[in-house]
Coordinates of C-alpha atoms in Angstrom, one line a residue:
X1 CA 97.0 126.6 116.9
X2 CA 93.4 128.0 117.8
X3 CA 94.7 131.1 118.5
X4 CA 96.8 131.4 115.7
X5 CA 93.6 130.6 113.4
X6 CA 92.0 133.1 115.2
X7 CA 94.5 136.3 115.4
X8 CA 94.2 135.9 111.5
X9 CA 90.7 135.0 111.1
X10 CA 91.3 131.7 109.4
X11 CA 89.0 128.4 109.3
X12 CA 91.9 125.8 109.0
X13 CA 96.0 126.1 109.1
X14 CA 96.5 127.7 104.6
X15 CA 100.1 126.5 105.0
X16 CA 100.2 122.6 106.4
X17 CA 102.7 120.7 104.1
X18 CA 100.6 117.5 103.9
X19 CA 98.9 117.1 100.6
X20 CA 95.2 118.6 100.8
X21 CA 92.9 118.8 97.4
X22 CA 91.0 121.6 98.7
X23 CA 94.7 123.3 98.2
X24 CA 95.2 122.4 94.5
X25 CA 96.7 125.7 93.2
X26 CA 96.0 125.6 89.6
X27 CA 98.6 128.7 88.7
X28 CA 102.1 128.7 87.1
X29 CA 100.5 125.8 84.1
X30 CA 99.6 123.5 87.2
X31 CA 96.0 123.0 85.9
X32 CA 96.8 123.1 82.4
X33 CA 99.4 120.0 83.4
X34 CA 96.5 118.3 85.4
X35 CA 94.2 118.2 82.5
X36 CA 97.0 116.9 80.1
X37 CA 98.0 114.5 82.1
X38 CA 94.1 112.8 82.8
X39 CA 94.2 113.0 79.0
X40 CA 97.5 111.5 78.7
X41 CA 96.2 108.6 81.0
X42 CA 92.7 108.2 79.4
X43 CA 93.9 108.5 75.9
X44 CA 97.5 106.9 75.6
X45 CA 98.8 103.8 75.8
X46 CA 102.2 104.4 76.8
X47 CA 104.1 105.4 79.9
X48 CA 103.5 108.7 81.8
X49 CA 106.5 110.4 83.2
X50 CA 105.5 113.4 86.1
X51 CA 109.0 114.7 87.2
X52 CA 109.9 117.9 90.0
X53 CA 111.9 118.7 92.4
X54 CA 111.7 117.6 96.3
X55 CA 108.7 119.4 97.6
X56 CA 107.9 120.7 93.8
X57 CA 104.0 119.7 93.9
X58 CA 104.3 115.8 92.7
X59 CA 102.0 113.9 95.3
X60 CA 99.6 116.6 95.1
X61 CA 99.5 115.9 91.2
X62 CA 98.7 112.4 92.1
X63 CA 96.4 113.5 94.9
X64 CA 94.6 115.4 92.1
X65 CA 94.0 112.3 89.9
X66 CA 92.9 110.1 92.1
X67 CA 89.8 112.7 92.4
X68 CA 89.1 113.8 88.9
X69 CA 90.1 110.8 86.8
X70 CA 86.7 109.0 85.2
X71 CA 84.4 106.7 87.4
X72 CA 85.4 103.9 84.8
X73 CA 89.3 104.6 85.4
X74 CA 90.4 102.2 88.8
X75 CA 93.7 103.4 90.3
X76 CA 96.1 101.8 92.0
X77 CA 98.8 103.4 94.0
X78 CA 102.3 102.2 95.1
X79 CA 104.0 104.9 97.4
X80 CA 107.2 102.3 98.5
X81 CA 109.8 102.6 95.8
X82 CA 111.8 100.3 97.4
X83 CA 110.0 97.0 96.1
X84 CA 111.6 94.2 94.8
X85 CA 109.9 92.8 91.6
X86 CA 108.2 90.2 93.4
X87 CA 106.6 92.4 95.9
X88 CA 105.4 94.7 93.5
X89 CA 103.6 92.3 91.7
X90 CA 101.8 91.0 95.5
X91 CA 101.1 94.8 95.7
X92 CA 99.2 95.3 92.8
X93 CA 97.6 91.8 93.1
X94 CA 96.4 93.2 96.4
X95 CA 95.2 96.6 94.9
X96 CA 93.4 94.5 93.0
X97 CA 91.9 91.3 95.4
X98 CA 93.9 88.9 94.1
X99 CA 95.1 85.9 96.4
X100 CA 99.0 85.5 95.5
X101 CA 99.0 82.1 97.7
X102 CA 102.4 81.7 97.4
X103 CA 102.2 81.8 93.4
X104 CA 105.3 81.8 91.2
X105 CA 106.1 84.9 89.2
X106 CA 104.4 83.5 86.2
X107 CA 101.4 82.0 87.5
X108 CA 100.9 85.6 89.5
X109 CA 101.3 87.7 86.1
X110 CA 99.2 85.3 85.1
X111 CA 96.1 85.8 87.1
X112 CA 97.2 89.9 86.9
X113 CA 96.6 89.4 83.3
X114 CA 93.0 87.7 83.6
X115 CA 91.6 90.6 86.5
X116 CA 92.8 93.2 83.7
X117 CA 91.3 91.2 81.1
X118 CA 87.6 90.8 83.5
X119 CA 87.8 94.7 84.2
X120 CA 88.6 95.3 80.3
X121 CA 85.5 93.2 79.5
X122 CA 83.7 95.7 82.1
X123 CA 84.3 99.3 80.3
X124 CA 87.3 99.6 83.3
X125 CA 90.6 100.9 82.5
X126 CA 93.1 100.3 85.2
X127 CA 95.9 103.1 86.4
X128 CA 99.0 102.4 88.5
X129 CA 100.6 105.3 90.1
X130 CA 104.0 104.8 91.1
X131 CA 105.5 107.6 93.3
X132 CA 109.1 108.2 94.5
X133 CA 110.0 106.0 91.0
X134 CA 113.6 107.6 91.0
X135 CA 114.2 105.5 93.8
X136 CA 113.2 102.0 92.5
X137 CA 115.9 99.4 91.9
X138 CA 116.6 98.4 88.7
X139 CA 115.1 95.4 88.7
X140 CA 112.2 96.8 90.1
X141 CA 111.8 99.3 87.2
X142 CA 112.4 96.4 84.6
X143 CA 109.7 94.9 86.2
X144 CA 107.4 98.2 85.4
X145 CA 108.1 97.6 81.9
X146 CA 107.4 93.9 81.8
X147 CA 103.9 95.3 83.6
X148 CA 103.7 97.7 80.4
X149 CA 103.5 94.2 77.8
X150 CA 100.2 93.4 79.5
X151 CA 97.6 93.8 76.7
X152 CA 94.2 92.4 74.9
X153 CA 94.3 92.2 70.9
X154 CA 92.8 95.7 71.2
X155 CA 94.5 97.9 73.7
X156 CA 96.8 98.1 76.9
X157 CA 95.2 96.5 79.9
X158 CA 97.4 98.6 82.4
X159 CA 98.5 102.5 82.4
X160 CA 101.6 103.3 84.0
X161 CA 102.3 106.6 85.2
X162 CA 105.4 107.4 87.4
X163 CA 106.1 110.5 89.7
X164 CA 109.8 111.0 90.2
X165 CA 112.4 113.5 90.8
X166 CA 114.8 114.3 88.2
X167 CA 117.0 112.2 88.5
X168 CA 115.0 109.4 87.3
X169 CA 115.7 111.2 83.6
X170 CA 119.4 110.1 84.3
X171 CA 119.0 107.0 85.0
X172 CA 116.6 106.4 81.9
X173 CA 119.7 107.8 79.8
X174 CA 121.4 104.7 80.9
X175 CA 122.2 102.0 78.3
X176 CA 120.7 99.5 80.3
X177 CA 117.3 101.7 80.5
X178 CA 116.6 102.1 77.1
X179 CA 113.4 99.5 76.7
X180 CA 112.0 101.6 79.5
X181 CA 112.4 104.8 78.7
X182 CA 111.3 103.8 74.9
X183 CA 108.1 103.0 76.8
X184 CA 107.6 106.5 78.0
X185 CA 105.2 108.5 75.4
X186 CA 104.5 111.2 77.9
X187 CA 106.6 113.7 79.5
X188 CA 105.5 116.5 82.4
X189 CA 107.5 118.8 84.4
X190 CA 106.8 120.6 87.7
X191 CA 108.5 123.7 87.6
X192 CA 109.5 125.7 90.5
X193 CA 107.6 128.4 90.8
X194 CA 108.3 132.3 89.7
X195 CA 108.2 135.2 92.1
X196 CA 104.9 136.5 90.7
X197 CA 103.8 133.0 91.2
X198 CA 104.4 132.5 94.6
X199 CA 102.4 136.1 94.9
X200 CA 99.1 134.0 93.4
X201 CA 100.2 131.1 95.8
X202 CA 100.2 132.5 98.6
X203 CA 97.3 134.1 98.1
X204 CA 95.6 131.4 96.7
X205 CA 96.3 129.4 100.2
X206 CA 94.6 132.0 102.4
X207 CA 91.8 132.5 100.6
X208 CA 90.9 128.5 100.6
X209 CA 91.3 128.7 104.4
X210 CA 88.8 130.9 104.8
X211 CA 90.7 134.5 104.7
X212 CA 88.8 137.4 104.1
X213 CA 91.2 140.6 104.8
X214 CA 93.8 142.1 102.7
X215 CA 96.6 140.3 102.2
X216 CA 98.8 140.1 105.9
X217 CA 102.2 139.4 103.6
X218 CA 104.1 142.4 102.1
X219 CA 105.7 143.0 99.2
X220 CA 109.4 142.4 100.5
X221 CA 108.1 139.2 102.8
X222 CA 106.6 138.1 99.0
X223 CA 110.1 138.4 97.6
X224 CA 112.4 136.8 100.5
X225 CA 110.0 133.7 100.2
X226 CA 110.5 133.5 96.6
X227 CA 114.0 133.4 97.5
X228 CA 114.7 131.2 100.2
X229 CA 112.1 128.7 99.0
X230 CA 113.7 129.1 95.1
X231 CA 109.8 128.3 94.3
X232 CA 109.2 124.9 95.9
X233 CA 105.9 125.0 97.5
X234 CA 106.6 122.6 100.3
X235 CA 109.4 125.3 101.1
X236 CA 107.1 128.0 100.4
X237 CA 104.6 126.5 102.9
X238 CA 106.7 126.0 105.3
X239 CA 108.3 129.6 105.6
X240 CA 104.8 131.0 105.4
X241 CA 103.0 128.6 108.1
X242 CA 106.6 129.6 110.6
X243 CA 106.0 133.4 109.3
X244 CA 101.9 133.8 110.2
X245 CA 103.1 132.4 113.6
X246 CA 106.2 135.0 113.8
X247 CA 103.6 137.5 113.5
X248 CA 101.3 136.0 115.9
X249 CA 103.7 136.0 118.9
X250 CA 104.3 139.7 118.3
X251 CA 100.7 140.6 118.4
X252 CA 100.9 141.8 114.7
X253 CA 98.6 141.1 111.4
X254 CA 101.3 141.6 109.0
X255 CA 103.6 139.4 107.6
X256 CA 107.1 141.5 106.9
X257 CA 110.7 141.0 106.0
X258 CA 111.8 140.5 109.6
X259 CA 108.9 137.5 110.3
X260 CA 110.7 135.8 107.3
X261 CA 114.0 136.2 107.9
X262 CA 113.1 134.6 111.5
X263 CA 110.9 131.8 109.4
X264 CA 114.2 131.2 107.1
X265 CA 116.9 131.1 110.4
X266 CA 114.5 128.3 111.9
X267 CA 114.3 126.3 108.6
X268 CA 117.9 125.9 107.7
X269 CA 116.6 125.1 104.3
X270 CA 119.7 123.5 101.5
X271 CA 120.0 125.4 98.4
X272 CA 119.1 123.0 95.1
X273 CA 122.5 121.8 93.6
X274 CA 123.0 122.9 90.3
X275 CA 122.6 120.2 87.8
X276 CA 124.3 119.8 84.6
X277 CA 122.6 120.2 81.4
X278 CA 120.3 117.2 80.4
X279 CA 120.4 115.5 77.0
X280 CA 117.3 114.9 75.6
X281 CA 118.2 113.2 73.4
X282 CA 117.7 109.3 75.1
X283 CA 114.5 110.2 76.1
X284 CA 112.8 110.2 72.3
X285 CA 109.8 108.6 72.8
X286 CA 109.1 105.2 71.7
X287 CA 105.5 104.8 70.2
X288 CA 103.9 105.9 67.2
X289 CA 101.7 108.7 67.0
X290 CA 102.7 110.3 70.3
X291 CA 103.9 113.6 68.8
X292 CA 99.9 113.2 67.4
X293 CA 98.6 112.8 70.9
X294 CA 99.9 115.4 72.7
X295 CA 98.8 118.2 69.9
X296 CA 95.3 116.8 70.2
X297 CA 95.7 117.0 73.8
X298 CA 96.5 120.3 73.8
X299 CA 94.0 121.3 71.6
X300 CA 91.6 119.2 73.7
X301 CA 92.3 120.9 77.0
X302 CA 93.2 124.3 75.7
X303 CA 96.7 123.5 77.6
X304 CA 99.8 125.7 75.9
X305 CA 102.8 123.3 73.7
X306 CA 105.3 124.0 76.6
X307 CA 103.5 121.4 79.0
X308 CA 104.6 119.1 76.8
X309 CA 108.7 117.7 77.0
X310 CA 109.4 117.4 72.7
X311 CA 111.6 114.7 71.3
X312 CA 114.7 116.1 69.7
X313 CA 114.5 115.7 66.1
X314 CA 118.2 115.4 65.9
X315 CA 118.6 112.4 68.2
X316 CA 121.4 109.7 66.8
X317 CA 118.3 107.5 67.2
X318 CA 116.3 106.3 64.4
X319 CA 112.7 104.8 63.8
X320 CA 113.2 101.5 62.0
X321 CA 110.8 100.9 59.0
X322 CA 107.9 99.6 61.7
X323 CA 106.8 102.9 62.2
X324 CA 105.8 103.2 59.1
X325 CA 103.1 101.3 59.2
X326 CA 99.5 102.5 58.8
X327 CA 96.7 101.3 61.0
X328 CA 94.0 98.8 59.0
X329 CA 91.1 97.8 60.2
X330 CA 91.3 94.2 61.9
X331 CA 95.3 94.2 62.0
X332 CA 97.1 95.1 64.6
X333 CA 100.5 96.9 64.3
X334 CA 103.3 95.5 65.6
X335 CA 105.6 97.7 68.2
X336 CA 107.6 100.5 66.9
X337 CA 110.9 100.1 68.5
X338 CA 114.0 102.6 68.0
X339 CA 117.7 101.3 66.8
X340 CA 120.4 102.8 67.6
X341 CA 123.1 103.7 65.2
X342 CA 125.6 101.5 67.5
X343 CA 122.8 98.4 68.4
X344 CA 124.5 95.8 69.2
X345 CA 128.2 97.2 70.3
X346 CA 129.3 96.8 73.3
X347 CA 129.8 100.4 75.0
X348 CA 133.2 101.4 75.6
X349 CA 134.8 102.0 79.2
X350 CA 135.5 105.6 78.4
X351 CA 131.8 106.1 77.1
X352 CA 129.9 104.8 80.2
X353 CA 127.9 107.1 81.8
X354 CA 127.4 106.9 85.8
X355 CA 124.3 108.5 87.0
X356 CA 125.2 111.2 89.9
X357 CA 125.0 108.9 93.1
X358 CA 127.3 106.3 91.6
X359 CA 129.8 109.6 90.9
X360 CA 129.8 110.7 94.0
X361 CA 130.3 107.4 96.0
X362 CA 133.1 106.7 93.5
X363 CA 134.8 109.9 94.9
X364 CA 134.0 108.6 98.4
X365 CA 135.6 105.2 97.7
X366 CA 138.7 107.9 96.5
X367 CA 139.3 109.4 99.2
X368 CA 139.4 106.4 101.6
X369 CA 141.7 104.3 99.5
X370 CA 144.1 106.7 99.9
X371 CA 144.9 106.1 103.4
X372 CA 142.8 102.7 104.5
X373 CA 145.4 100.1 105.9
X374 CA 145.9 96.7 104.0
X375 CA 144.9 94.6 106.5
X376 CA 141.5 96.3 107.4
X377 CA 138.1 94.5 105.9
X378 CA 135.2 95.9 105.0
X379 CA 131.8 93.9 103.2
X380 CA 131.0 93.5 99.9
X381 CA 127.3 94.6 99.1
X382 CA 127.4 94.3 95.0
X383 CA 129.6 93.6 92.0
X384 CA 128.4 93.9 88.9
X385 CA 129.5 94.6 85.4
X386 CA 130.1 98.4 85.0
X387 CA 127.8 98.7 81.7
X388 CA 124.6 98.4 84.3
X389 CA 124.7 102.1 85.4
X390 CA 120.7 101.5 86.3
X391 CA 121.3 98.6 88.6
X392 CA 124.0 100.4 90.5
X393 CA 122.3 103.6 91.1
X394 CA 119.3 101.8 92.3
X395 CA 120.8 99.7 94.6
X396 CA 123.0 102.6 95.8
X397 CA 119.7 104.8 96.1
X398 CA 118.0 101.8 98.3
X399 CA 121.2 101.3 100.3
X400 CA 121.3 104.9 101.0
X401 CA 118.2 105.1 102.4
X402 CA 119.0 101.9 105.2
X403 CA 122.6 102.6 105.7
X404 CA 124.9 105.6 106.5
X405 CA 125.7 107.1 103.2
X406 CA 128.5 108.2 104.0
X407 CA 130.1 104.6 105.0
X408 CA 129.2 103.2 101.1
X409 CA 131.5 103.8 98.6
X410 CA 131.3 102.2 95.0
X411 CA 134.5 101.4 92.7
X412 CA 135.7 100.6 89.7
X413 CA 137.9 97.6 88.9
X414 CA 139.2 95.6 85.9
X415 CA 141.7 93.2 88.0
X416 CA 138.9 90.3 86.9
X417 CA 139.5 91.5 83.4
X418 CA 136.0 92.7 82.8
X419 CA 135.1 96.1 83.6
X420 CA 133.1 95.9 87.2
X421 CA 131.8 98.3 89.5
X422 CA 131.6 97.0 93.3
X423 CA 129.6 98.5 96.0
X424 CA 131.2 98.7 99.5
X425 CA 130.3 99.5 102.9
X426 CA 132.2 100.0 106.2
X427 CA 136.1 100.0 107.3
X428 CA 136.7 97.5 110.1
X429 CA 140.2 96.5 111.9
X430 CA 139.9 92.9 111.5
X431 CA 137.4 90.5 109.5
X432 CA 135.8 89.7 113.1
X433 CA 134.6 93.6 113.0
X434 CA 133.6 93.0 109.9
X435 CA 131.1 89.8 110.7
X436 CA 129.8 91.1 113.2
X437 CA 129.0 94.1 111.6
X438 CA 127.0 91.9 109.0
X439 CA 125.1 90.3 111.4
X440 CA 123.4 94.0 112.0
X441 CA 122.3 94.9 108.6
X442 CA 119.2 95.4 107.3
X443 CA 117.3 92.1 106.1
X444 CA 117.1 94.1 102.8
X445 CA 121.0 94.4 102.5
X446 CA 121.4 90.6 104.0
X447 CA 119.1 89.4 100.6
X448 CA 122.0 90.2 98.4
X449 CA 124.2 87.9 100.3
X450 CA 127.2 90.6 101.5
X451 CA 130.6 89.2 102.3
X452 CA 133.4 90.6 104.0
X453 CA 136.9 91.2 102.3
X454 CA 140.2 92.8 102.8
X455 CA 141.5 96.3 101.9
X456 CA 144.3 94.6 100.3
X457 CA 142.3 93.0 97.3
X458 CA 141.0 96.2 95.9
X459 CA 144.8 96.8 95.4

């Protein structure tokens, strides 16, 4: 890597893919977002929502805030999204030196909820950072929201802000996510970035390593990385790090369409799925005033509307007479909440919507029904009532992640006579198999108690 460093006159590697503040590229509205987003924090008392794509800039956002956020602002950061609710709340006692001791739940939110208090007294305002939050279970993200409730009779003694993919918008659109996402008053986007963008990128990163000739990459090598990374900078870094090496080995200085298309081969990257169009309108956000704070935020920071997601005005949902209320001094308001036009109604089989990881292990679960014998087994990981679209896709998005994917399958069932969704893994020849195979799981899969049963009763 010396070498390499020194064919191209560099003091460090422009390109490595671990997060590095030096290599904050503040381009394509990423410094604009920054600022909003330490004002968000500072300012609101509400959720903040960061969401991108895989490799899209997120943990370097976070990276960022945990250097410019105030002296007075303590962070804590949770980079496991796969806590239960119980281990989140010994995480943040530990952020915060707090002996759990074996404490109960209550007696741990408890002593949470005097530390926030102590540090309020202090001039301290407290920050948890949740990353990879897509991929908490339900439970655990219930549990966020619980966290939210923490408050003195003035303000809100923790700020939540979670960095997700977007899927986590889905599952918020959930019926069973609706406190949460009510919670949310802040919404950012990392998009990916544009071809004249990835120009400044590029750029940007050679410079900050200590590059002073002209620019080794051409035209066409700018273009064929704007295209095979389709603007994600961890793609973008990676095609450019494999490139300048390209280049190297053939005793060159520039960077041309043949070094990428080599750099592109190697990386086998997937292309993005296309996703469907996403309704806003769930996400309207849930406190009053928020449309207030993010004008005075932009007019604070000098950031441009757009970094901002808007509610749509047309949402089915409605304010209920709460949010009328003007602030007086001494009194403190009471919670805006939003009502829904059908509160209170059960949802209806045909209008229950499954987040995309439930949807595709339902067509798994399709295709091997269809020729799985009767008198094979396989074990039961979850059954729940088919209205909890958040709990399944959590619990599918943790299994995922400690089983083969490809071996869980999720169904849907009214033979109880309720409308349930089950969660499956595994085809085995005889209920021995099937044991046996139990014995092997993850300790994380074994805490939900799995079970085997027969082909034959899903029939």
């Amino acid at each position: 890597m010396s070498l390499y460093l020194d064919h191209f006159g560099l003091r460090e590697p422009p390109f490595r893919i671990t997060p590095h503040t030096d290599f904050f590229f503040t381009g394509a509205n990423r410094g604009p977002t920054l600022d909003a987003l330490i004002y968000a924090i500072t300012q609101d008392e509400g959720i903040v929502k960061v969401t991108g794509e895989v490799g899209s800039g997120k943990t370097m956002l976070c990276r960022m805030l945990l250097e410019r956020l105030p002296e007075n602002v303590e962070t804590l950061y949770l980079a496991n999204p796969s806590l239960s609710r119980q281990e989140i709340l010994g995480a943040i006692a530990d952020e915060l030196g707090i002996p759990t001791d074996g404490k109960a739940t209550h007696s741990l939110i408890r002593a949470l909820q005097d530390a926030l208090i102590a540090r309020y007294a202090e001039g301290k305002r407290v920050v948890l950072l949740i990353d990879e939050a897509h991929a908490m279970p339900a439970e655990s993200l219930e549990e966020i929201r619980l966290l939210s409730n923490l408050e003195s009779k003035a303000a809100k003694l923790l700020q939540i802000a979670l960095f997700a993919q977007p899927e986590l918008d889905e599952r918020l659109a959930a019926t069973d996510m609706r406190q949460l996402r009510e919670r949310i008053t802040q919404h950012f986007n990392l998009a990916p970035l544009k071809q004249d963008d990835v120009a400044a990128y590029i750029e940007f990163r050679l410079r900050a390593a200590g590059y002073h000739g002209p620019n080794p990459f051409t035209a066409e090598a700018v273009t064929m990385i704007a295209k095979a990374s389709e603007g994600l900078s961890r793609r973008i870094n990676i095609l450019a790090d494999k490139a300048l090496l390209a280049a190297y080995s053939s005793g060159t200085h520039q960077v041309s369409g043949n070094e990428i298309k080599l750099a592109a081969q190697d990386a086998r990257f997937s292309p993005l799925k296309p996703k469907a169009p996403f309704n806003p309108k769930p996400l309207l956000w849930g406190a009053a005033g928020a449309s207030a704070v993010v004008l005075l935020a932009a007019l604070f920071i000098g950031a441009p509307p757009s970094v901002f997601r808007e509610a749509d005005p047309n949402s089915t949902l409605a304010l209920t007479p709460q949010a009328n209320q003007t602030a007086q001094p001494g009194k403190r308001l009471q919670p805006v909440t939003l009502r829904s036009e059908t509160q209170g109604q059960p949802a209806s089989p045909d209008k229950i919507r499954f987040a995309p990881l439930t949807r595709q292990h339902f067509g798994q679960y399709d295709q091997w029904i269809e020729d799985a014998p009767n008198n094979h087994y396989f074990i039961q990981l979850l059954a729940t009532d088919a209205s909890q679209t958040g709990q399944i896709e959590g619990f599918l998005a943790r299994a995922n992640t400690v089983l083969d994917p490809s071996q869980i399958r999720a169904y849907r069932s009214s033979l109880s006579g309720r409308d349930r969704v089950g969660v499956i893994f595994g085809d085995y020849a005889s209920r021995e198999e099937a044991v046996e195979a139990m014995q092997s799981l993850p300790e994380s899969i074994k805490a939900v108690q799995p079970f085997p049963r027969q082909v034959s009763k899903l029939r």
